[in-house]
Amino acid sequence: MASIQDLKKDINYVLGDIIEAVYFWEASNGKKSSEEGSELIDEAINVFDELIAKVNNKNVESRSKHLNGVKSELEEKATVLVEKLNKLG
């Protein structure tokens, strides 16, 4: 398992890229803001907050297994968000 700092960076970069893609979609469709885009951004921010809280939780039985689970959860939730983003346009 990579370092905790790397996991936090991955969470930040992946979800940040999804949010940036929503802004790009809105701009390419001539919209300053859209309800669908705002909902997707809010969902990405909530996922970010949830995953960072899990990474910072030190009261777990096996820290490495816990962090691997967080990494898997990031992949699953990012995939769902990207699928929603693809449905926008």
mmCIF file of C-alpha atoms in Angstrom:
data_model
loop_
_atom_site.group_PDB
_atom_site.id
_atom_site.type_symbol
_atom_site.label_atom_id
_atom_site.label_comp_id
_atom_site.label_asym_id
_atom_site.label_seq_id
_atom_site.Cartn_x
_atom_site.Cartn_y
_atom_site.Cartn_z
ATOM 1 C CA MET A 1 0.000 0.000 0.000
ATOM 2 C CA ALA A 2 1.296 3.382 -0.922
ATOM 3 C CA SER A 3 1.531 6.018 1.729
ATOM 4 C CA ILE A 4 -1.486 7.653 3.299
ATOM 5 C CA GLN A 5 -0.408 10.928 1.736
ATOM 6 C CA ASP A 6 -0.514 9.328 -1.721
ATOM 7 C CA LEU A 7 -4.003 7.961 -1.061
ATOM 8 C CA LYS A 8 -5.208 11.416 -0.029
ATOM 9 C CA LYS A 9 -3.671 12.873 -3.211
ATOM 10 C CA ASP A 10 -5.396 10.200 -5.306
ATOM 11 C CA ILE A 11 -8.738 11.035 -3.726
ATOM 12 C CA ASN A 12 -8.165 14.734 -4.361
ATOM 13 C CA TYR A 13 -6.978 14.327 -7.955
ATOM 14 C CA VAL A 14 -9.633 11.822 -9.044
ATOM 15 C CA LEU A 15 -12.580 13.728 -7.618
ATOM 16 C CA GLY A 16 -11.072 17.063 -8.642
ATOM 17 C CA ASP A 17 -10.788 15.823 -12.228
ATOM 18 C CA ILE A 18 -14.439 14.766 -12.185
ATOM 19 C CA ILE A 19 -15.497 18.209 -10.930
ATOM 20 C CA GLU A 20 -13.321 19.856 -13.573
ATOM 21 C CA ALA A 21 -14.947 17.678 -16.249
ATOM 22 C CA VAL A 22 -18.385 18.866 -15.110
ATOM 23 C CA TYR A 23 -17.266 22.491 -15.468
ATOM 24 C CA PHE A 24 -15.857 21.687 -18.907
ATOM 25 C CA TRP A 25 -19.155 20.037 -19.920
ATOM 26 C CA GLU A 26 -21.111 23.078 -18.766
ATOM 27 C CA ALA A 27 -18.803 25.458 -20.631
ATOM 28 C CA SER A 28 -18.894 23.414 -23.818
ATOM 29 C CA ASN A 29 -22.686 23.421 -23.739
ATOM 30 C CA GLY A 30 -22.906 27.180 -23.239
ATOM 31 C CA LYS A 31 -24.143 26.923 -19.661
ATOM 32 C CA LYS A 32 -22.664 28.827 -16.779
ATOM 33 C CA SER A 33 -24.236 26.459 -14.319
ATOM 34 C CA SER A 34 -26.677 23.609 -14.594
ATOM 35 C CA GLU A 35 -28.751 21.774 -12.033
ATOM 36 C CA GLU A 36 -27.390 18.399 -13.180
ATOM 37 C CA GLY A 37 -23.820 19.639 -13.005
ATOM 38 C CA SER A 38 -24.306 21.156 -9.569
ATOM 39 C CA GLU A 39 -25.773 17.912 -8.249
ATOM 40 C CA LEU A 40 -22.842 15.925 -9.615
ATOM 41 C CA ILE A 41 -20.337 18.365 -8.121
ATOM 42 C CA ASP A 42 -22.095 18.187 -4.739
ATOM 43 C CA GLU A 43 -22.013 14.398 -4.895
ATOM 44 C CA ALA A 44 -18.282 14.414 -5.705
ATOM 45 C CA ILE A 45 -17.612 16.763 -2.778
ATOM 46 C CA ASN A 46 -19.607 14.507 -0.444
ATOM 47 C CA VAL A 47 -17.631 11.468 -1.627
ATOM 48 C CA PHE A 48 -14.409 13.400 -1.044
ATOM 49 C CA ASP A 49 -15.415 14.329 2.504
ATOM 50 C CA GLU A 50 -16.511 10.768 3.270
ATOM 51 C CA LEU A 51 -13.320 9.154 1.949
ATOM 52 C CA ILE A 52 -10.978 11.624 3.656
ATOM 53 C CA ALA A 53 -12.792 11.010 6.952
ATOM 54 C CA LYS A 54 -12.272 7.279 6.479
ATOM 55 C CA VAL A 55 -8.564 7.748 5.722
ATOM 56 C CA ASN A 56 -8.180 9.859 8.858
ATOM 57 C CA ASN A 57 -9.966 7.275 11.029
ATOM 58 C CA LYS A 58 -7.234 5.586 13.054
ATOM 59 C CA ASN A 59 -9.564 3.522 15.252
ATOM 60 C CA VAL A 60 -9.682 0.485 12.987
ATOM 61 C CA GLU A 61 -8.521 -3.062 13.598
ATOM 62 C CA SER A 62 -6.261 -3.374 10.570
ATOM 63 C CA ARG A 63 -5.148 -0.020 9.190
ATOM 64 C CA SER A 64 -3.714 -1.390 5.942
ATOM 65 C CA LYS A 65 -6.858 -3.392 5.125
ATOM 66 C CA HIS A 66 -8.958 -0.355 5.974
ATOM 67 C CA LEU A 67 -6.938 1.880 3.644
ATOM 68 C CA ASN A 68 -7.074 -0.696 0.853
ATOM 69 C CA GLY A 69 -10.843 -0.700 1.296
ATOM 70 C CA VAL A 70 -10.901 3.082 1.013
ATOM 71 C CA LYS A 71 -8.884 2.854 -2.210
ATOM 72 C CA SER A 72 -11.351 0.312 -3.629
ATOM 73 C CA GLU A 73 -14.260 2.487 -2.561
ATOM 74 C CA LEU A 74 -12.674 5.458 -4.343
ATOM 75 C CA GLU A 75 -12.459 3.436 -7.550
ATOM 76 C CA GLU A 76 -16.079 2.280 -7.283
ATOM 77 C CA LYS A 77 -17.521 5.686 -6.461
ATOM 78 C CA ALA A 78 -15.405 7.466 -9.084
ATOM 79 C CA THR A 79 -16.654 5.005 -11.702
ATOM 80 C CA VAL A 80 -20.265 5.768 -10.744
ATOM 81 C CA LEU A 81 -19.608 9.515 -10.914
ATOM 82 C CA VAL A 82 -17.952 9.209 -14.333
ATOM 83 C CA GLU A 83 -20.917 7.193 -15.610
ATOM 84 C CA LYS A 84 -23.249 9.955 -14.417
ATOM 85 C CA LEU A 85 -21.015 12.540 -16.085
ATOM 86 C CA ASN A 86 -21.120 10.619 -19.359
ATOM 87 C CA LYS A 87 -24.917 10.612 -19.235
ATOM 88 C CA LEU A 88 -24.957 14.405 -19.049
ATOM 89 C CA GLY A 89 -23.764 14.881 -22.569
#
